[in-house]
Coordinates of C-alpha atoms in Angstrom, one line a residue:
Chain W
M239 CA -27.0 1.8 -57.1
G240 CA -23.5 1.0 -58.6
A241 CA -22.2 4.3 -57.6
N242 CA -23.5 3.9 -54.1
N243 CA -22.0 0.4 -53.8
I244 CA -18.7 1.7 -54.8
S245 CA -19.1 4.5 -52.3
V246 CA -20.0 2.1 -49.5
V247 CA -17.0 0.0 -50.4
S248 CA -14.8 3.1 -50.3
S249 CA -16.3 4.1 -47.1
L250 CA -15.8 0.7 -45.6
F251 CA -12.2 0.8 -46.7
V252 CA -11.7 4.1 -44.9
F253 CA -13.7 2.7 -42.0
S254 CA -11.3 -0.2 -41.7
I255 CA -8.3 2.0 -41.7
M256 CA -9.9 4.2 -39.1
F257 CA -11.0 1.3 -37.0
L258 CA -7.5 -0.1 -37.1
S259 CA -6.1 3.3 -35.9
I260 CA -8.7 3.6 -33.2
S261 CA -8.1 0.0 -32.1
S262 CA -4.5 0.8 -32.1
A263 CA -5.1 4.0 -30.1
L264 CA -7.2 2.0 -27.6
H265 CA -4.6 -0.6 -27.5
T266 CA -1.8 1.9 -26.9
A267 CA -3.9 3.5 -24.1
G268 CA -4.3 0.0 -22.6
T269 CA -0.6 -0.7 -23.1
R270 CA 0.4 2.5 -21.4
R271 CA -1.3 1.3 -18.2
K272 CA -0.6 -2.4 -18.4
Q273 CA 2.7 -2.6 -20.2
Y274 CA 5.5 -4.5 -18.6
T275 CA 8.0 -2.0 -19.7
P276 CA 8.5 0.5 -16.9
C277 CA 7.6 4.2 -17.5
K278 CA 10.6 5.1 -15.2
N279 CA 13.3 3.2 -13.4
M280 CA 16.2 3.8 -11.0
V281 CA 18.8 1.9 -9.1
V282 CA 19.8 2.8 -5.5
F283 CA 21.7 1.2 -2.7
F284 CA 21.0 1.4 1.0
H285 CA 23.2 0.6 3.9
D286 CA 21.9 -0.7 7.3
I287 CA 24.1 -0.7 10.4
V288 CA 22.3 -2.4 13.3
Y289 CA 23.0 -1.1 16.8
N290 CA 24.7 -3.8 18.8
G291 CA 25.3 -2.0 22.1
E292 CA 28.7 -0.7 21.1
N293 CA 28.3 1.2 17.8
A294 CA 25.9 4.0 18.9
G295 CA 28.0 6.5 16.9
N296 CA 27.4 5.1 13.4
A297 CA 24.5 2.7 13.8
T298 CA 21.6 3.5 11.5
A299 CA 19.1 0.9 12.8
A300 CA 18.0 -0.4 16.1
I301 CA 16.2 -3.5 17.3
V302 CA 13.1 -2.2 19.1
A303 CA 11.0 -5.3 19.6
A304 CA 11.9 -8.9 20.2
P305 CA 10.1 -12.1 21.2
Q306 CA 10.1 -13.3 24.8
G307 CA 13.6 -14.2 26.0
S308 CA 15.5 -12.1 23.5
N309 CA 17.1 -8.7 24.0
L310 CA 17.6 -5.6 21.9
T311 CA 21.3 -5.7 21.2
I312 CA 21.6 -9.2 19.7
L313 CA 19.3 -10.4 16.9
A314 CA 17.1 -13.2 18.2
P315 CA 17.7 -16.9 17.7
Q316 CA 15.6 -18.8 15.2
N317 CA 16.6 -16.6 12.2
H318 CA 15.8 -13.5 14.2
F319 CA 12.1 -14.4 14.3
G320 CA 10.1 -11.7 15.9
N321 CA 12.7 -8.9 15.8
I322 CA 11.5 -5.5 14.6
V323 CA 14.2 -3.2 13.5
V324 CA 13.6 0.6 12.9
F325 CA 16.0 2.2 10.5
D326 CA 17.2 5.4 8.9
D327 CA 19.7 4.3 6.3
P328 CA 21.7 6.4 3.9
V329 CA 20.8 5.9 0.2
T330 CA 23.6 6.0 -2.3
L331 CA 23.8 5.7 -6.1
D332 CA 26.6 3.1 -6.0
N333 CA 27.6 0.4 -3.6
N334 CA 30.0 2.5 -1.5
L335 CA 28.9 3.4 2.0
Q336 CA 31.2 6.5 1.8
S337 CA 29.5 7.9 -1.3
E338 CA 27.4 11.0 -0.9
A339 CA 23.9 10.1 0.3
V340 CA 21.2 11.2 -2.1
G341 CA 18.4 10.3 0.3
R342 CA 17.4 8.1 3.2
A343 CA 15.6 4.8 3.5
Q344 CA 13.3 5.2 6.6
G345 CA 10.9 2.7 8.2
F346 CA 11.1 -0.8 9.6
Y347 CA 11.6 -4.4 8.9
L348 CA 10.7 -7.4 10.9
Y349 CA 11.9 -11.0 10.8
D350 CA 9.0 -13.3 10.5
R351 CA 10.2 -16.8 10.0
K352 CA 11.7 -19.3 12.4
N353 CA 13.3 -21.7 9.9
T354 CA 14.9 -19.3 7.4
F355 CA 15.6 -15.6 7.0
T356 CA 12.5 -13.9 5.9
A357 CA 11.6 -10.3 6.5
W358 CA 8.7 -7.9 6.0
L359 CA 9.4 -4.3 5.1
G360 CA 7.5 -1.1 5.4
F361 CA 9.5 1.9 4.5
S362 CA 10.1 5.0 2.3
F363 CA 12.8 6.3 0.2
V364 CA 13.0 10.0 1.2
F365 CA 14.7 12.3 -1.3
N366 CA 15.4 16.0 -0.8
S367 CA 18.4 16.7 -2.9
T368 CA 19.2 17.7 -6.5
Y369 CA 18.9 14.0 -7.3
H370 CA 15.1 14.0 -6.5
K371 CA 12.6 15.6 -4.2
G372 CA 9.8 13.4 -2.9
T373 CA 9.2 10.0 -1.4
I374 CA 8.6 6.5 -2.6
N375 CA 6.6 4.3 -0.3
L376 CA 7.1 0.5 -0.2
A377 CA 5.8 -2.6 1.4
G378 CA 6.3 -6.3 1.0
A379 CA 7.8 -9.6 1.9
D380 CA 11.5 -10.2 1.6
P381 CA 12.7 -13.8 1.6
A382 CA 16.2 -12.5 2.2
L383 CA 18.1 -15.6 1.0
N384 CA 16.6 -15.4 -2.5
K385 CA 18.9 -13.8 -5.0
T386 CA 16.2 -11.3 -6.0
R387 CA 13.0 -10.4 -4.1
D388 CA 10.1 -8.2 -5.4
I389 CA 8.2 -5.8 -3.2
S390 CA 5.5 -3.3 -4.1
V391 CA 5.9 0.5 -4.6
I392 CA 2.5 1.3 -3.0
G393 CA 2.6 5.1 -3.6
G394 CA 4.8 8.1 -3.9
T395 CA 4.8 11.9 -3.5
G396 CA 6.6 14.9 -5.0
D397 CA 8.7 13.7 -8.0
F398 CA 7.0 10.3 -7.5
F399 CA 3.4 11.6 -7.2
M400 CA 1.0 8.7 -7.2
H401 CA 3.6 6.3 -8.7
R402 CA 3.2 2.5 -8.4
G403 CA 5.6 -0.2 -9.3
I404 CA 7.9 -3.0 -8.3
A405 CA 11.2 -2.8 -6.3
T406 CA 13.6 -5.7 -6.7
L407 CA 15.8 -6.2 -3.7
M408 CA 19.2 -7.8 -4.0
T409 CA 21.6 -8.3 -1.1
D410 CA 24.8 -6.7 -2.1
A411 CA 26.8 -7.3 1.0
V412 CA 26.4 -8.7 4.5
E413 CA 28.9 -8.3 7.4
G414 CA 27.9 -10.5 10.3
D415 CA 24.8 -9.3 12.2
V416 CA 25.8 -5.6 12.0
Y417 CA 26.0 -4.4 8.4
F418 CA 24.1 -5.2 5.2
R419 CA 23.7 -3.4 1.9
L420 CA 20.8 -3.8 -0.4
R421 CA 20.7 -2.9 -4.1
V422 CA 17.2 -1.9 -5.2
D423 CA 16.1 -1.8 -8.8
I424 CA 12.9 0.3 -8.8
N425 CA 10.6 -0.1 -11.9
F426 CA 7.6 2.2 -12.0
Y427 CA 4.7 1.0 -14.1
E428 CA 2.3 3.8 -13.2
C429 CA 4.0 7.2 -13.4
W430 CA 1.3 9.9 -13.7
Chain K
M72 CA -27.4 14.0 -55.4
G73 CA -29.8 11.1 -54.7
A74 CA -27.0 8.6 -55.0
N75 CA -24.9 10.6 -52.6
N76 CA -27.7 10.9 -50.1
I77 CA -28.2 7.2 -50.1
S78 CA -24.5 6.7 -49.8
V79 CA -24.3 9.1 -46.9
V80 CA -27.2 7.4 -45.2
S81 CA -25.5 4.1 -45.8
S82 CA -22.3 5.5 -44.5
L83 CA -24.0 7.0 -41.4
F84 CA -25.6 3.6 -40.8
V85 CA -22.2 2.0 -40.8
F86 CA -20.8 4.8 -38.7
S87 CA -23.5 4.3 -36.2
I88 CA -22.7 0.6 -35.8
M89 CA -19.0 1.5 -35.7
F90 CA -19.6 4.2 -33.2
L91 CA -21.6 1.8 -31.0
S92 CA -18.7 -0.7 -31.1
I93 CA -16.2 1.9 -30.3
S94 CA -18.3 3.4 -27.5
S95 CA -18.7 -0.1 -26.3
A96 CA -14.9 -0.7 -26.5
L97 CA -14.3 2.5 -24.7
H98 CA -16.9 1.7 -22.1
T99 CA -15.4 -1.8 -21.6
A100 CA -12.0 -0.2 -21.2
G101 CA -13.4 2.1 -18.6
T102 CA -15.4 -0.6 -17.0
R103 CA -12.5 -2.9 -16.8
R104 CA -10.7 -0.4 -14.5
K105 CA -13.7 0.8 -12.5
Q106 CA -16.1 -2.0 -12.5
Y107 CA -17.2 -3.5 -9.2
T108 CA -17.0 -7.0 -10.7
P109 CA -13.6 -8.4 -9.9
C110 CA -11.2 -9.3 -12.7
K111 CA -9.9 -12.1 -10.5
N112 CA -10.8 -13.6 -7.1
M113 CA -9.6 -16.3 -4.7
V114 CA -10.5 -17.6 -1.3
V115 CA -7.8 -18.7 1.2
F116 CA -7.6 -19.5 4.9
F117 CA -4.8 -18.8 7.3
H118 CA -4.0 -20.1 10.7
D119 CA -2.4 -18.2 13.5
I120 CA -1.0 -20.0 16.5
V121 CA 0.3 -17.4 19.1
Y122 CA 3.3 -18.3 21.2
N123 CA 2.3 -18.5 24.9
G124 CA 5.5 -19.7 26.4
E125 CA 4.7 -23.3 26.1
N126 CA 4.0 -24.0 22.4
A127 CA 7.3 -23.1 20.8
G128 CA 7.1 -26.2 18.6
N129 CA 4.0 -25.3 16.7
A130 CA 3.5 -21.6 17.3
T131 CA 3.4 -19.5 14.1
A132 CA 3.2 -16.1 15.7
A133 CA 4.8 -14.3 18.6
I134 CA 4.0 -11.2 20.6
V135 CA 7.0 -8.9 20.2
A136 CA 5.8 -5.6 21.6
A137 CA 3.5 -4.7 24.4
P138 CA 2.5 -1.6 26.4
Q139 CA 4.1 -0.9 29.7
G140 CA 3.2 -3.5 32.4
S141 CA 2.5 -6.3 29.9
N142 CA 4.6 -9.2 28.9
L143 CA 5.3 -11.2 25.7
T144 CA 3.6 -14.5 26.5
I145 CA 0.1 -13.3 27.5
L146 CA -1.9 -10.9 25.3
A147 CA -2.3 -7.6 27.1
P148 CA -5.4 -6.5 29.1
Q149 CA -7.8 -3.9 27.6
N150 CA -8.4 -6.0 24.5
H151 CA -4.7 -6.5 23.9
F152 CA -4.3 -2.8 23.2
G153 CA -0.7 -2.2 22.2
N154 CA 0.4 -5.7 21.4
I155 CA 2.3 -6.2 18.2
V156 CA 2.3 -9.8 16.9
V157 CA 4.7 -11.0 14.2
F158 CA 3.4 -14.0 12.2
D159 CA 4.4 -16.6 9.6
D160 CA 1.1 -18.5 9.2
P161 CA 0.3 -21.4 6.8
V162 CA -2.2 -20.6 4.1
T163 CA -4.6 -23.4 3.0
L164 CA -7.4 -23.6 0.5
D165 CA -9.9 -25.0 3.0
N166 CA -10.5 -24.5 6.7
N167 CA -8.4 -27.4 7.8
L168 CA -5.1 -26.6 9.6
Q169 CA -3.8 -30.0 8.5
S170 CA -4.4 -29.4 4.8
E171 CA -1.4 -28.9 2.6
A172 CA -0.2 -25.3 2.8
V173 CA -0.2 -23.5 -0.6
G174 CA 1.6 -20.5 0.8
R175 CA 2.4 -18.4 3.9
A176 CA 0.8 -15.3 5.4
Q177 CA 3.8 -13.2 6.7
G178 CA 3.9 -9.9 8.5
F179 CA 2.4 -8.3 11.6
Y180 CA -0.8 -7.3 13.3
L181 CA -1.2 -4.9 16.2
Y182 CA -4.1 -4.5 18.5
D183 CA -5.0 -0.8 18.6
R184 CA -8.2 -0.3 20.7
K185 CA -8.7 -0.4 24.4
N186 CA -12.5 -0.9 24.5
T187 CA -13.0 -3.6 21.8
F188 CA -10.9 -5.9 19.6
T189 CA -9.6 -3.9 16.7
A190 CA -6.4 -4.7 14.9
W191 CA -4.3 -3.2 12.1
L192 CA -2.6 -5.5 9.7
G193 CA 0.4 -5.2 7.4
F194 CA 1.3 -8.5 5.7
S195 CA 1.8 -10.5 2.5
F196 CA 0.5 -13.7 1.1
V197 CA 3.6 -15.5 -0.2
F198 CA 3.1 -18.2 -2.8
N199 CA 5.7 -20.4 -4.3
S200 CA 3.9 -23.5 -5.3
T201 CA 2.0 -24.9 -8.3
Y202 CA -1.0 -23.0 -6.9
H203 CA 0.7 -19.7 -7.5
K204 CA 4.0 -18.0 -7.6
G205 CA 4.2 -14.4 -6.3
T206 CA 3.1 -12.2 -3.4
I207 CA 0.0 -10.2 -2.5
N208 CA 0.6 -7.3 -0.2
L209 CA -2.1 -6.1 2.1
A210 CA -2.8 -3.4 4.7
G211 CA -5.7 -2.1 6.6
A212 CA -7.9 -1.9 9.7
D213 CA -9.5 -5.0 11.1
P214 CA -12.4 -4.4 13.6
A215 CA -12.1 -8.1 14.5
L216 CA -15.6 -8.5 16.0
N217 CA -17.4 -7.5 12.8
K218 CA -18.6 -10.4 10.7
T219 CA -16.7 -9.2 7.6
R220 CA -13.9 -6.6 7.4
D221 CA -12.4 -5.1 4.3
I222 CA -8.7 -4.3 3.9
S223 CA -6.8 -3.2 0.9
V224 CA -4.6 -5.2 -1.5
I225 CA -2.0 -2.5 -2.0
G226 CA 0.2 -4.3 -4.5
G227 CA 1.4 -7.6 -5.8
T228 CA 4.3 -9.3 -7.6
G229 CA 4.8 -12.4 -9.8
D230 CA 1.3 -13.8 -10.7
F231 CA -0.1 -10.8 -9.0
F232 CA 2.0 -8.2 -10.7
M233 CA 0.7 -4.7 -9.9
H234 CA -2.6 -6.0 -8.7
R235 CA -4.9 -4.0 -6.4
G236 CA -8.1 -5.0 -4.8
I237 CA -10.0 -5.7 -1.6
A238 CA -9.6 -8.6 0.8
T239 CA -12.6 -9.4 3.0
L240 CA -11.6 -11.0 6.3
M241 CA -13.9 -13.4 8.2
T242 CA -13.1 -15.0 11.5
D243 CA -13.6 -18.7 10.8
A244 CA -12.5 -20.0 14.3
V245 CA -11.1 -18.8 17.5
E246 CA -9.7 -21.0 20.3
G247 CA -8.9 -18.9 23.4
D248 CA -5.9 -16.6 23.0
V249 CA -3.8 -19.1 21.1
Y250 CA -5.4 -20.0 17.8
F251 CA -7.5 -18.2 15.3
R252 CA -8.3 -18.9 11.7
L253 CA -9.3 -16.3 9.1
R254 CA -11.1 -16.9 5.8
V255 CA -10.0 -14.3 3.3
D256 CA -12.0 -13.5 0.1
I257 CA -9.7 -11.6 -2.2
N258 CA -11.2 -9.7 -5.0
F259 CA -8.8 -8.0 -7.4
Y260 CA -10.2 -5.0 -9.4
E261 CA -6.9 -4.1 -11.1
C262 CA -5.3 -7.1 -12.6
W263 CA -2.8 -5.9 -15.3
Chain Z
M238 CA -17.2 8.8 -60.1
G239 CA -18.1 12.4 -59.2
A240 CA -20.9 11.3 -57.0
N241 CA -18.7 8.8 -55.3
N242 CA -16.0 11.4 -54.7
I243 CA -18.5 13.7 -53.1
S244 CA -19.8 10.8 -51.1
V245 CA -16.3 9.9 -49.9
V246 CA -15.6 13.5 -49.1
S247 CA -18.8 13.7 -47.1
S248 CA -17.9 10.5 -45.4
L249 CA -14.4 11.8 -44.6
F250 CA -15.9 14.9 -43.1
V251 CA -18.2 12.8 -40.8
F252 CA -15.2 10.6 -40.0
S253 CA -13.2 13.5 -39.0
I254 CA -15.8 14.8 -36.6
M255 CA -16.2 11.3 -35.3
F256 CA -12.5 10.8 -34.9
L257 CA -12.2 14.1 -33.1
S258 CA -14.9 13.1 -30.6
I259 CA -13.3 9.7 -30.1
S260 CA -9.9 11.3 -29.6
S261 CA -11.4 13.7 -27.2
A262 CA -13.1 10.8 -25.4
L263 CA -9.8 8.9 -25.2
H264 CA -8.1 12.1 -24.0
T265 CA -10.7 12.7 -21.3
A266 CA -10.3 9.1 -20.1
G267 CA -6.6 9.7 -19.9
T268 CA -7.0 13.0 -18.2
R269 CA -9.5 11.6 -15.7
R270 CA -6.8 9.2 -14.5
K271 CA -3.8 11.4 -14.5
Q272 CA -5.2 14.8 -13.7
Y273 CA -3.7 16.7 -10.8
T274 CA -7.0 18.0 -9.7
P275 CA -8.4 15.7 -7.1
C276 CA -11.6 13.8 -7.8
K277 CA -12.5 14.1 -4.1
N278 CA -11.0 15.8 -1.1
M279 CA -11.6 16.1 2.6
V280 CA -10.0 17.7 5.7
V281 CA -9.9 16.0 9.1
F282 CA -8.1 16.4 12.3
F283 CA -6.8 13.7 14.7
H284 CA -5.8 13.9 18.3
D285 CA -3.0 11.8 19.8
I286 CA -2.7 11.5 23.6
V287 CA 0.4 9.4 24.4
Y288 CA 0.3 7.2 27.6
N289 CA 2.9 8.4 30.1
G290 CA 2.1 6.2 33.0
E291 CA -0.4 8.6 34.6
N292 CA -3.0 9.2 32.0
A293 CA -4.5 5.8 31.4
G294 CA -8.0 7.2 31.5
N295 CA -7.7 9.4 28.4
A296 CA -4.6 8.2 26.6
T297 CA -5.3 7.2 23.0
A298 CA -1.8 6.0 22.2
A299 CA 0.9 3.9 23.9
I300 CA 4.6 3.4 23.3
V301 CA 4.9 -0.4 22.7
A302 CA 8.5 -0.7 21.5
A303 CA 11.7 1.2 22.3
P304 CA 15.4 0.8 21.7
Q305 CA 17.7 -0.8 24.3
G306 CA 17.9 1.3 27.5
S307 CA 14.6 3.1 27.0
N308 CA 11.2 2.5 28.7
L309 CA 7.6 2.6 27.6
T310 CA 6.3 5.6 29.5
I311 CA 8.9 8.2 28.4
L312 CA 9.7 8.8 24.7
A313 CA 13.2 7.8 24.0
P314 CA 16.2 10.2 23.8
Q315 CA 17.7 11.0 20.4
N316 CA 14.4 12.4 19.0
H317 CA 12.6 9.2 20.1
F318 CA 14.5 7.1 17.7
G319 CA 13.2 3.6 17.8
N320 CA 9.9 4.2 19.6
I321 CA 6.9 2.5 18.1
V322 CA 3.6 4.0 19.2
V323 CA 0.2 2.2 18.6
F324 CA -2.8 4.6 18.5
D325 CA -6.5 4.7 18.3
D326 CA -7.2 8.5 18.0
P327 CA -10.5 10.3 17.6
V328 CA -11.0 12.1 14.3
T329 CA -12.9 15.4 14.2
L330 CA -13.9 17.8 11.5
D331 CA -12.4 20.8 13.3
N332 CA -9.4 21.4 15.5
N333 CA -11.3 20.9 18.8
L334 CA -10.6 17.7 20.7
Q335 CA -14.1 18.0 22.3
S336 CA -15.9 18.0 19.0
E337 CA -17.9 14.9 18.1
A338 CA -15.6 12.2 16.6
V339 CA -16.7 11.3 13.1
G340 CA -14.2 8.4 13.0
R341 CA -11.0 7.0 14.4
A342 CA -7.4 7.0 13.2
Q343 CA -5.9 3.6 14.0
G344 CA -2.5 2.1 13.5
F345 CA 1.1 2.9 14.4
Y346 CA 3.9 5.4 14.0
L347 CA 7.5 4.9 14.7
Y348 CA 10.3 7.5 15.2
D349 CA 13.1 6.6 12.8
R350 CA 15.7 9.3 13.0
K351 CA 18.3 10.1 15.7
N352 CA 19.1 13.7 14.8
T353 CA 15.7 15.1 14.1
F354 CA 12.0 14.2 14.5
T355 CA 11.0 11.9 11.7
A356 CA 8.3 9.3 11.8
W357 CA 6.9 6.6 9.6
L358 CA 3.2 6.0 9.7
G359 CA 1.0 3.0 8.8
F360 CA -2.6 3.6 9.7
S361 CA -6.3 3.8 8.7
F362 CA -9.0 6.3 9.0
V363 CA -12.0 4.3 10.0
F364 CA -15.4 5.8 9.5
N365 CA -18.7 4.3 10.6
S366 CA -21.0 7.3 10.9
T367 CA -23.4 9.4 8.9
Y368 CA -20.3 11.3 7.8
H369 CA -18.8 8.3 6.0
K370 CA -18.7 4.5 6.1
G371 CA -15.5 2.9 5.1
T372 CA -11.8 3.1 5.6
I373 CA -8.9 5.0 4.1
N374 CA -5.5 3.2 4.4
L375 CA -2.3 5.3 4.5
A376 CA 1.5 4.8 4.7
G377 CA 4.5 7.1 4.4
A378 CA 7.3 9.1 5.9
D379 CA 6.5 12.0 8.1
P380 CA 9.4 14.4 8.6
A381 CA 7.5 15.9 11.5
L382 CA 9.2 19.3 11.7
N383 CA 8.3 20.2 8.1
K384 CA 5.3 22.5 7.8
T385 CA 3.5 20.0 5.4
R386 CA 4.3 16.4 4.8
D387 CA 2.8 14.2 2.1
I388 CA 2.1 10.5 2.6
S389 CA 0.3 8.1 0.3
V390 CA -3.3 6.9 0.4
I391 CA -2.6 3.3 -0.5
G392 CA -6.2 2.0 -0.7
G393 CA -9.7 2.3 0.7
T394 CA -12.9 0.4 1.3
G395 CA -16.6 1.2 1.6
D396 CA -17.2 4.9 0.5
F397 CA -13.5 4.9 -0.4
F398 CA -13.5 1.7 -2.4
M399 CA -10.1 1.4 -4.3
H400 CA -9.3 5.1 -3.8
R401 CA -5.7 6.3 -4.0
G402 CA -4.3 9.7 -3.3
I403 CA -2.1 12.0 -1.2
A404 CA -2.7 13.0 2.4
T405 CA -0.9 16.2 3.5
L406 CA -0.1 16.2 7.2
M407 CA 0.2 19.5 9.2
T408 CA 1.0 19.7 12.9
D409 CA -1.8 21.8 14.3
A410 CA -0.8 21.6 18.0
V411 CA 1.8 20.0 20.2
E412 CA 1.7 19.9 24.0
G413 CA 4.9 18.5 25.4
D414 CA 5.4 14.8 24.8
V415 CA 1.8 13.9 25.6
Y416 CA -0.6 15.5 23.1
F417 CA -0.4 16.4 19.4
R418 CA -3.0 17.2 16.8
L419 CA -2.6 16.7 13.1
R420 CA -4.6 18.4 10.3
V421 CA -4.8 16.1 7.3
D422 CA -5.8 17.3 3.9
I423 CA -6.7 14.3 1.8
N424 CA -6.8 14.6 -1.9
F425 CA -7.9 11.5 -3.9
Y426 CA -6.8 11.3 -7.5
E427 CA -8.2 7.8 -8.1
C428 CA -11.8 7.6 -7.0
W429 CA -13.5 4.7 -8.8

């Protein structure tokens, strides 16, 4: 039985190595899905020019709903609570409104808090250029006065087929009630 | 060859055990993603007080859009078809409006059916307390007269990074057109 | 040691086979998640009849928000930019409005571009029939003049528990500003 024992010991040794590799493979597989290192990331800027009754030519967004007593050319009192704004904003790769747009940010935001600036966003980045073809769909809460705010990438199409992830919003500039610019760091954790 | 045979048999025995553990590990990995047992769950309540023109002080929600012929202080006829309501509601851990709020429910709902009460919701639970830090983003159809209604958790941030799941809504109280309270059982099936 | 060597070789041979099966199992698991062949697919049609002030009886959708200067019975100028439409549309399995509805499409769309027809959709397919029970939740950009447009299936409930995928929209008919019909090819890539 001596030979067998040695054989079993040898086998167990090889088993152990194998088991480690398999565990490691399993772990890698797990890590690939659950890792906190993005499988893809990108930074874009978008520029929102709200229609105020006098800037029809270059406005990219319009107030389309407001609470009782408000109108559609001035953002509502109480931190704009209740305003819904529809937008079609140019997306650029740097913070310059004049840079070539690589896509559009299209959808809506609504102001949902009376005692501070908080918005809720549902929109898409739509790309149809050499930069990218496809869409990234996003939704989430935007406590606009925080330095950074995380919303969800809830899906994507084309180059972003089935992607999910987190988009971090940062206010890059605000000019009165008419113009703001957001920097968006998009980290995809499911890339397909 | 007798020794070898025994050795191979021993080896196979160990293999079998190993294989079972590995299968089991694989199965667990699969199960973890696809199991119908949640990886995390929570129960919260939220309280919606609709502005009716006279309750500006404690209203947490406002009608901001309505079909032609309706106004913004009375919910529309035909089961409120066409009303969009923006809300910022306190979230509590029990069914008492006076309990300490552990977070906010922020977003919108719209009534989308003429012959019964049916809503569509897009909103977030926003937590920034010792209870939780992070957001849970939700969307889905709410046939409000059903005892329970399932909507989707479409993403999350912070404590709920990349989570997905199902939120089951139950109407816990209704007081006229002004106040309602929902109980929400959230079951996450993807937890990361 | 000859016997042991043979034993180890035999063992390694069995290991190799095992390892291959395990690799293959792992690979299959990976493929199952990331494959571009849908795990389930379906084709439905939905029919949208916009309220124009005169068709209250059979309208299934109503304009509920509009930019300044527009009204709620005529779609806005500039490609309807800023209109939000709430809908509760019948869903059929063929392109005939008179066919039996197997479900409803409920939610909203908004027109978000001044110089062409582009919409953003947030809605659910709600099934409660022998065809299916459950909901499919969708969101995304709809550049309506393109032959096909992809939006995201961001979640599902009931028969579509936790599903994700892509819905491809095709305009099947348009009659003035009042009626349109969309064909929707839904491909699920995560089925649970």
